[in-house]
Amino acid sequence: MKIRIKFSKQGHMKFIGHLDTMRYFQKVMRRANVDICYSEGFSPHQKMSFAAPLGVGIVSNGEYFDIEVNSTDSSNEMIKRINEANVEGIEVLKYKLLDDNAKNCMAIIAGADYTALGLNKLLTKDDLVVYLSQPEIVVLKKTKKSEKEIDIKPWIYELKLTDEGLFMKVAQGSASNLKPDLVVSSLFNYLQKDIPSLITYQREEMYCMVDDKLVPL
């Protein structure tokens, strides 16, 4: 059986990197007595797949990973058991049984919501209107091997101010992946405003594409 788990990552756990988060949940699955499936071979490992890595220093209300299990109790019972094994800063929010033919979350992720906390105090709605009115939003995107100019406007699905900060819905996944700090740096550079030295980003939700619409994983 395939299971999708949604969890939050807050507080001091934001300093734990992606690989350590994976190792952490492998131990939690054992402590919570989850009947998880293992691969075959000389070095069996738990069948577990995360939707998308979360950068160090970023908190989140909407992280996802998939597991395969041999058996399971009710969703409420499994959430209770796993959370009893969790440390402060990690909380499982949902535990959902998937169809047998469902693709793993890593393969289908298409978008994500982020909030740049506190930036609502430094920006106005007019700032966002002017920024988004550009025919193109060209930035220099750097990778480990190269750098190139790209137009990120098609990857920005929504940009607005909320009570918490600057909210953005952006493309995420293997085909197109837009990091929130790239949007913020582009916005502040265009407005010729100083970028705050310390910005806390919070991932709010992740999406897949269903009938040309973004739907939460």
PDB file of N, CA and C in Angstrom, residues 61-136:
ATOM      1  N   ASN A  61       5.068  24.524   6.531  1.00  0.00           N
ATOM      2  CA  ASN A  61       3.795  23.967   6.980  1.00  0.00           C
ATOM      3  C   ASN A  61       3.282  22.898   6.033  1.00  0.00           C
ATOM      4  N   GLY A  62       4.038  22.598   4.977  1.00  0.00           N
ATOM      5  CA  GLY A  62       3.528  21.685   3.962  1.00  0.00           C
ATOM      6  C   GLY A  62       4.590  20.864   3.279  1.00  0.00           C
ATOM      7  N   GLU A  63       5.232  19.945   4.020  1.00  0.00           N
ATOM      8  CA  GLU A  63       6.196  19.013   3.444  1.00  0.00           C
ATOM      9  C   GLU A  63       5.512  17.652   3.225  1.00  0.00           C
ATOM     10  N   TYR A  64       5.983  16.925   2.206  1.00  0.00           N
ATOM     11  CA  TYR A  64       5.371  15.645   1.864  1.00  0.00           C
ATOM     12  C   TYR A  64       6.429  14.576   1.597  1.00  0.00           C
ATOM     13  N   PHE A  65       6.104  13.336   1.973  1.00  0.00           N
ATOM     14  CA  PHE A  65       6.867  12.198   1.498  1.00  0.00           C
ATOM     15  C   PHE A  65       5.943  10.988   1.400  1.00  0.00           C
ATOM     16  N   ASP A  66       6.300  10.069   0.511  1.00  0.00           N
ATOM     17  CA  ASP A  66       5.523   8.850   0.279  1.00  0.00           C
ATOM     18  C   ASP A  66       6.275   7.654   0.837  1.00  0.00           C
ATOM     19  N   ILE A  67       5.538   6.700   1.349  1.00  0.00           N
ATOM     20  CA  ILE A  67       6.113   5.432   1.786  1.00  0.00           C
ATOM     21  C   ILE A  67       5.253   4.290   1.265  1.00  0.00           C
ATOM     22  N   GLU A  68       5.817   3.100   1.258  1.00  0.00           N
ATOM     23  CA  GLU A  68       5.048   1.895   0.969  1.00  0.00           C
ATOM     24  C   GLU A  68       5.020   1.049   2.232  1.00  0.00           C
ATOM     25  N   VAL A  69       3.842   0.527   2.568  1.00  0.00           N
ATOM     26  CA  VAL A  69       3.685  -0.260   3.790  1.00  0.00           C
ATOM     27  C   VAL A  69       3.046  -1.605   3.468  1.00  0.00           C
ATOM     28  N   ASN A  70       3.322  -2.568   4.324  1.00  0.00           N
ATOM     29  CA  ASN A  70       2.681  -3.883   4.194  1.00  0.00           C
ATOM     30  C   ASN A  70       1.283  -3.874   4.808  1.00  0.00           C
ATOM     31  N   SER A  71       1.128  -3.083   5.888  1.00  0.00           N
ATOM     32  CA  SER A  71      -0.163  -2.963   6.558  1.00  0.00           C
ATOM     33  C   SER A  71      -0.203  -1.625   7.272  1.00  0.00           C
ATOM     34  N   THR A  72      -1.403  -1.198   7.644  1.00  0.00           N
ATOM     35  CA  THR A  72      -1.523   0.087   8.318  1.00  0.00           C
ATOM     36  C   THR A  72      -2.767   0.118   9.192  1.00  0.00           C
ATOM     37  N   ASP A  73      -2.725   0.918  10.248  1.00  0.00           N
ATOM     38  CA  ASP A  73      -3.907   1.212  11.046  1.00  0.00           C
ATOM     39  C   ASP A  73      -4.597   2.436  10.450  1.00  0.00           C
ATOM     40  N   SER A  74      -5.580   2.970  11.128  1.00  0.00           N
ATOM     41  CA  SER A  74      -6.308   4.142  10.643  1.00  0.00           C
ATOM     42  C   SER A  74      -5.377   5.353  10.565  1.00  0.00           C
ATOM     43  N   SER A  75      -5.772   6.327   9.760  1.00  0.00           N
ATOM     44  CA  SER A  75      -4.957   7.535   9.614  1.00  0.00           C
ATOM     45  C   SER A  75      -4.755   8.233  10.953  1.00  0.00           C
ATOM     46  N   ASN A  76      -5.822   8.365  11.737  1.00  0.00           N
ATOM     47  CA  ASN A  76      -5.706   9.044  13.036  1.00  0.00           C
ATOM     48  C   ASN A  76      -4.746   8.310  13.969  1.00  0.00           C
ATOM     49  N   GLU A  77      -4.812   6.993  13.966  1.00  0.00           N
ATOM     50  CA  GLU A  77      -3.931   6.209  14.820  1.00  0.00           C
ATOM     51  C   GLU A  77      -2.477   6.342  14.378  1.00  0.00           C
ATOM     52  N   MET A  78      -2.239   6.315  13.065  1.00  0.00           N
ATOM     53  CA  MET A  78      -0.868   6.410  12.555  1.00  0.00           C
ATOM     54  C   MET A  78      -0.281   7.798  12.814  1.00  0.00           C
ATOM     55  N   ILE A  79      -1.100   8.830  12.658  1.00  0.00           N
ATOM     56  CA  ILE A  79      -0.631  10.187  12.954  1.00  0.00           C
ATOM     57  C   ILE A  79      -0.230  10.288  14.423  1.00  0.00           C
ATOM     58  N   LYS A  80      -1.044   9.729  15.288  1.00  0.00           N
ATOM     59  CA  LYS A  80      -0.774   9.748  16.732  1.00  0.00           C
ATOM     60  C   LYS A  80       0.532   9.021  17.040  1.00  0.00           C
ATOM     61  N   ARG A  81       0.713   7.843  16.491  1.00  0.00           N
ATOM     62  CA  ARG A  81       1.906   7.048  16.768  1.00  0.00           C
ATOM     63  C   ARG A  81       3.173   7.727  16.257  1.00  0.00           C
ATOM     64  N   ILE A  82       3.109   8.242  15.059  1.00  0.00           N
ATOM     65  CA  ILE A  82       4.297   8.878  14.481  1.00  0.00           C
ATOM     66  C   ILE A  82       4.645  10.147  15.250  1.00  0.00           C
ATOM     67  N   ASN A  83       3.643  10.938  15.599  1.00  0.00           N
ATOM     68  CA  ASN A  83       3.918  12.182  16.329  1.00  0.00           C
ATOM     69  C   ASN A  83       4.455  11.922  17.733  1.00  0.00           C
ATOM     70  N   GLU A  84       4.075  10.808  18.321  1.00  0.00           N
ATOM     71  CA  GLU A  84       4.635  10.445  19.628  1.00  0.00           C
ATOM     72  C   GLU A  84       6.132  10.140  19.528  1.00  0.00           C
ATOM     73  N   ALA A  85       6.569   9.749  18.329  1.00  0.00           N
ATOM     74  CA  ALA A  85       7.979   9.440  18.104  1.00  0.00           C
ATOM     75  C   ALA A  85       8.757  10.641  17.572  1.00  0.00           C
ATOM     76  N   ASN A  86       8.050  11.703  17.218  1.00  0.00           N
ATOM     77  CA  ASN A  86       8.691  12.886  16.647  1.00  0.00           C
ATOM     78  C   ASN A  86       9.318  13.763  17.722  1.00  0.00           C
ATOM     79  N   VAL A  87      10.299  14.556  17.302  1.00  0.00           N
ATOM     80  CA  VAL A  87      10.897  15.550  18.184  1.00  0.00           C
ATOM     81  C   VAL A  87      10.149  16.871  18.022  1.00  0.00           C
ATOM     82  N   GLU A  88      10.409  17.801  18.919  1.00  0.00           N
ATOM     83  CA  GLU A  88       9.802  19.127  18.816  1.00  0.00           C
ATOM     84  C   GLU A  88      10.239  19.800  17.517  1.00  0.00           C
ATOM     85  N   GLY A  89       9.280  20.357  16.791  1.00  0.00           N
ATOM     86  CA  GLY A  89       9.580  21.022  15.524  1.00  0.00           C
ATOM     87  C   GLY A  89       9.101  20.243  14.312  1.00  0.00           C
ATOM     88  N   ILE A  90       8.833  18.940  14.494  1.00  0.00           N
ATOM     89  CA  ILE A  90       8.297  18.101  13.420  1.00  0.00           C
ATOM     90  C   ILE A  90       6.936  17.573  13.856  1.00  0.00           C
ATOM     91  N   GLU A  91       5.921  17.783  13.012  1.00  0.00           N
ATOM     92  CA  GLU A  91       4.583  17.275  13.318  1.00  0.00           C
ATOM     93  C   GLU A  91       3.933  16.731  12.050  1.00  0.00           C
ATOM     94  N   VAL A  92       3.486  15.490  12.098  1.00  0.00           N
ATOM     95  CA  VAL A  92       2.742  14.915  10.981  1.00  0.00           C
ATOM     96  C   VAL A  92       1.331  15.478  11.006  1.00  0.00           C
ATOM     97  N   LEU A  93       0.881  15.984   9.855  1.00  0.00           N
ATOM     98  CA  LEU A  93      -0.431  16.625   9.744  1.00  0.00           C
ATOM     99  C   LEU A  93      -1.462  15.734   9.052  1.00  0.00           C
ATOM    100  N   LYS A  94      -0.992  14.947   8.071  1.00  0.00           N
ATOM    101  CA  LYS A  94      -1.909  14.073   7.334  1.00  0.00           C
ATOM    102  C   LYS A  94      -1.216  12.743   7.024  1.00  0.00           C
ATOM    103  N   TYR A  95      -2.018  11.698   6.942  1.00  0.00           N
ATOM    104  CA  TYR A  95      -1.542  10.352   6.607  1.00  0.00           C
ATOM    105  C   TYR A  95      -2.622   9.770   5.699  1.00  0.00           C
ATOM    106  N   LYS A  96      -2.324   9.699   4.394  1.00  0.00           N
ATOM    107  CA  LYS A  96      -3.361   9.384   3.403  1.00  0.00           C
ATOM    108  C   LYS A  96      -2.988   8.167   2.568  1.00  0.00           C
ATOM    109  N   LEU A  97      -3.929   7.240   2.434  1.00  0.00           N
ATOM    110  CA  LEU A  97      -3.757   6.067   1.583  1.00  0.00           C
ATOM    111  C   LEU A  97      -3.960   6.464   0.131  1.00  0.00           C
ATOM    112  N   LEU A  98      -3.013   6.072  -0.741  1.00  0.00           N
ATOM    113  CA  LEU A  98      -3.083   6.397  -2.158  1.00  0.00           C
ATOM    114  C   LEU A  98      -3.547   5.198  -2.968  1.00  0.00           C
ATOM    115  N   ASP A  99      -3.975   5.479  -4.207  1.00  0.00           N
ATOM    116  CA  ASP A  99      -4.282   4.395  -5.139  1.00  0.00           C
ATOM    117  C   ASP A  99      -3.006   3.632  -5.470  1.00  0.00           C
ATOM    118  N   ASP A 100      -3.161   2.374  -5.827  1.00  0.00           N
ATOM    119  CA  ASP A 100      -1.990   1.546  -6.124  1.00  0.00           C
ATOM    120  C   ASP A 100      -1.186   2.079  -7.305  1.00  0.00           C
ATOM    121  N   ASN A 101      -1.866   2.739  -8.252  1.00  0.00           N
ATOM    122  CA  ASN A 101      -1.175   3.246  -9.449  1.00  0.00           C
ATOM    123  C   ASN A 101      -0.736   4.708  -9.318  1.00  0.00           C
ATOM    124  N   ALA A 102      -0.850   5.275  -8.127  1.00  0.00           N
ATOM    125  CA  ALA A 102      -0.466   6.678  -7.927  1.00  0.00           C
ATOM    126  C   ALA A 102       1.038   6.858  -8.085  1.00  0.00           C
ATOM    127  N   LYS A 103       1.433   7.944  -8.749  1.00  0.00           N
ATOM    128  CA  LYS A 103       2.848   8.266  -8.901  1.00  0.00           C
ATOM    129  C   LYS A 103       3.353   8.879  -7.597  1.00  0.00           C
ATOM    130  N   ASN A 104       4.668   8.710  -7.355  1.00  0.00           N
ATOM    131  CA  ASN A 104       5.195   9.285  -6.119  1.00  0.00           C
ATOM    132  C   ASN A 104       5.266  10.805  -6.212  1.00  0.00           C
ATOM    133  N   CYS A 105       5.259  11.438  -5.054  1.00  0.00           N
ATOM    134  CA  CYS A 105       5.154  12.896  -4.999  1.00  0.00           C
ATOM    135  C   CYS A 105       6.328  13.598  -5.673  1.00  0.00           C
ATOM    136  N   MET A 106       7.495  12.992  -5.655  1.00  0.00           N
ATOM    137  CA  MET A 106       8.654  13.598  -6.307  1.00  0.00           C
ATOM    138  C   MET A 106       8.435  13.761  -7.808  1.00  0.00           C
ATOM    139  N   ALA A 107       7.713  12.802  -8.406  1.00  0.00           N
ATOM    140  CA  ALA A 107       7.525  12.799  -9.857  1.00  0.00           C
ATOM    141  C   ALA A 107       6.456  13.779 -10.320  1.00  0.00           C
ATOM    142  N   ILE A 108       5.532  14.170  -9.428  1.00  0.00           N
ATOM    143  CA  ILE A 108       4.376  14.952  -9.874  1.00  0.00           C
ATOM    144  C   ILE A 108       4.349  16.382  -9.340  1.00  0.00           C
ATOM    145  N   ILE A 109       5.270  16.748  -8.469  1.00  0.00           N
ATOM    146  CA  ILE A 109       5.235  18.099  -7.916  1.00  0.00           C
ATOM    147  C   ILE A 109       5.370  19.134  -9.031  1.00  0.00           C
ATOM    148  N   ALA A 110       4.503  20.165  -8.978  1.00  0.00           N
ATOM    149  CA  ALA A 110       4.488  21.171 -10.048  1.00  0.00           C
ATOM    150  C   ALA A 110       4.506  22.603  -9.520  1.00  0.00           C
ATOM    151  N   GLY A 111       4.246  22.794  -8.239  1.00  0.00           N
ATOM    152  CA  GLY A 111       4.217  24.153  -7.706  1.00  0.00           C
ATOM    153  C   GLY A 111       4.298  24.151  -6.193  1.00  0.00           C
ATOM    154  N   ALA A 112       4.547  25.327  -5.637  1.00  0.00           N
ATOM    155  CA  ALA A 112       4.632  25.459  -4.179  1.00  0.00           C
ATOM    156  C   ALA A 112       4.305  26.882  -3.762  1.00  0.00           C
ATOM    157  N   ASP A 113       3.770  27.001  -2.552  1.00  0.00           N
ATOM    158  CA  ASP A 113       3.516  28.302  -1.938  1.00  0.00           C
ATOM    159  C   ASP A 113       4.613  28.613  -0.926  1.00  0.00           C
ATOM    160  N   TYR A 114       5.044  29.864  -0.911  1.00  0.00           N
ATOM    161  CA  TYR A 114       6.011  30.333   0.077  1.00  0.00           C
ATOM    162  C   TYR A 114       5.549  31.670   0.645  1.00  0.00           C
ATOM    163  N   THR A 115       5.964  31.954   1.875  1.00  0.00           N
ATOM    164  CA  THR A 115       5.805  33.279   2.448  1.00  0.00           C
ATOM    165  C   THR A 115       7.172  33.774   2.899  1.00  0.00           C
ATOM    166  N   ALA A 116       7.545  34.960   2.424  1.00  0.00           N
ATOM    167  CA  ALA A 116       8.744  35.629   2.932  1.00  0.00           C
ATOM    168  C   ALA A 116       8.280  36.468   4.116  1.00  0.00           C
ATOM    169  N   LEU A 117       8.511  35.972   5.317  1.00  0.00           N
ATOM    170  CA  LEU A 117       7.916  36.542   6.527  1.00  0.00           C
ATOM    171  C   LEU A 117       8.418  37.960   6.786  1.00  0.00           C
ATOM    172  N   GLY A 118       7.458  38.851   7.074  1.00  0.00           N
ATOM    173  CA  GLY A 118       7.794  40.218   7.450  1.00  0.00           C
ATOM    174  C   GLY A 118       7.939  41.210   6.309  1.00  0.00           C
ATOM    175  N   LEU A 119       7.989  40.739   5.076  1.00  0.00           N
ATOM    176  CA  LEU A 119       8.223  41.661   3.957  1.00  0.00           C
ATOM    177  C   LEU A 119       7.001  42.512   3.629  1.00  0.00           C
ATOM    178  N   ASN A 120       5.843  42.190   4.209  1.00  0.00           N
ATOM    179  CA  ASN A 120       4.657  43.029   4.010  1.00  0.00           C
ATOM    180  C   ASN A 120       4.860  44.438   4.568  1.00  0.00           C
ATOM    181  N   LYS A 121       5.817  44.575   5.492  1.00  0.00           N
ATOM    182  CA  LYS A 121       6.094  45.882   6.095  1.00  0.00           C
ATOM    183  C   LYS A 121       7.018  46.737   5.227  1.00  0.00           C
ATOM    184  N   LEU A 122       7.630  46.110   4.239  1.00  0.00           N
ATOM    185  CA  LEU A 122       8.599  46.822   3.397  1.00  0.00           C
ATOM    186  C   LEU A 122       8.100  47.044   1.975  1.00  0.00           C
ATOM    187  N   LEU A 123       6.943  46.476   1.645  1.00  0.00           N
ATOM    188  CA  LEU A 123       6.427  46.547   0.282  1.00  0.00           C
ATOM    189  C   LEU A 123       4.991  47.040   0.279  1.00  0.00           C
ATOM    190  N   THR A 124       4.542  47.493  -0.888  1.00  0.00           N
ATOM    191  CA  THR A 124       3.151  47.900  -1.067  1.00  0.00           C
ATOM    192  C   THR A 124       2.536  47.093  -2.208  1.00  0.00           C
ATOM    193  N   LYS A 125       1.211  47.113  -2.297  1.00  0.00           N
ATOM    194  CA  LYS A 125       0.530  46.436  -3.400  1.00  0.00           C
ATOM    195  C   LYS A 125       0.952  47.025  -4.739  1.00  0.00           C
ATOM    196  N   ASP A 126       1.162  48.346  -4.767  1.00  0.00           N
ATOM    197  CA  ASP A 126       1.602  48.997  -6.007  1.00  0.00           C
ATOM    198  C   ASP A 126       2.970  48.494  -6.442  1.00  0.00           C
ATOM    199  N   ASP A 127       3.849  48.199  -5.478  1.00  0.00           N
ATOM    200  CA  ASP A 127       5.165  47.639  -5.816  1.00  0.00           C
ATOM    201  C   ASP A 127       5.011  46.344  -6.604  1.00  0.00           C
ATOM    202  N   LEU A 128       4.087  45.502  -6.160  1.00  0.00           N
ATOM    203  CA  LEU A 128       3.892  44.210  -6.827  1.00  0.00           C
ATOM    204  C   LEU A 128       3.256  44.390  -8.196  1.00  0.00           C
ATOM    205  N   VAL A 129       2.315  45.331  -8.302  1.00  0.00           N
ATOM    206  CA  VAL A 129       1.655  45.585  -9.592  1.00  0.00           C
ATOM    207  C   VAL A 129       2.672  46.044 -10.623  1.00  0.00           C
ATOM    208  N   VAL A 130       3.528  46.964 -10.236  1.00  0.00           N
ATOM    209  CA  VAL A 130       4.547  47.483 -11.156  1.00  0.00           C
ATOM    210  C   VAL A 130       5.523  46.383 -11.545  1.00  0.00           C
ATOM    211  N   TYR A 131       5.944  45.596 -10.580  1.00  0.00           N
ATOM    212  CA  TYR A 131       6.894  44.511 -10.834  1.00  0.00           C
ATOM    213  C   TYR A 131       6.318  43.476 -11.811  1.00  0.00           C
ATOM    214  N   LEU A 132       5.074  43.090 -11.591  1.00  0.00           N
ATOM    215  CA  LEU A 132       4.455  42.068 -12.437  1.00  0.00           C
ATOM    216  C   LEU A 132       3.999  42.605 -13.790  1.00  0.00           C
ATOM    217  N   SER A 133       3.971  43.926 -13.955  1.00  0.00           N
ATOM    218  CA  SER A 133       3.565  44.504 -15.234  1.00  0.00           C
ATOM    219  C   SER A 133       4.648  44.416 -16.294  1.00  0.00           C
ATOM    220  N   GLN A 134       5.847  44.032 -15.898  1.00  0.00           N
ATOM    221  CA  GLN A 134       6.933  43.878 -16.865  1.00  0.00           C
ATOM    222  C   GLN A 134       6.589  42.763 -17.870  1.00  0.00           C
ATOM    223  N   PRO A 135       6.918  42.954 -19.143  1.00  0.00           N
ATOM    224  CA  PRO A 135       6.672  41.886 -20.115  1.00  0.00           C
ATOM    225  C   PRO A 135       7.521  40.644 -19.838  1.00  0.00           C
ATOM    226  N   GLU A 136       8.699  40.859 -19.283  1.00  0.00           N
ATOM    227  CA  GLU A 136       9.580  39.766 -18.882  1.00  0.00           C
ATOM    228  C   GLU A 136      10.223  40.113 -17.544  1.00  0.00           C
TER     229      GLU A 136
END
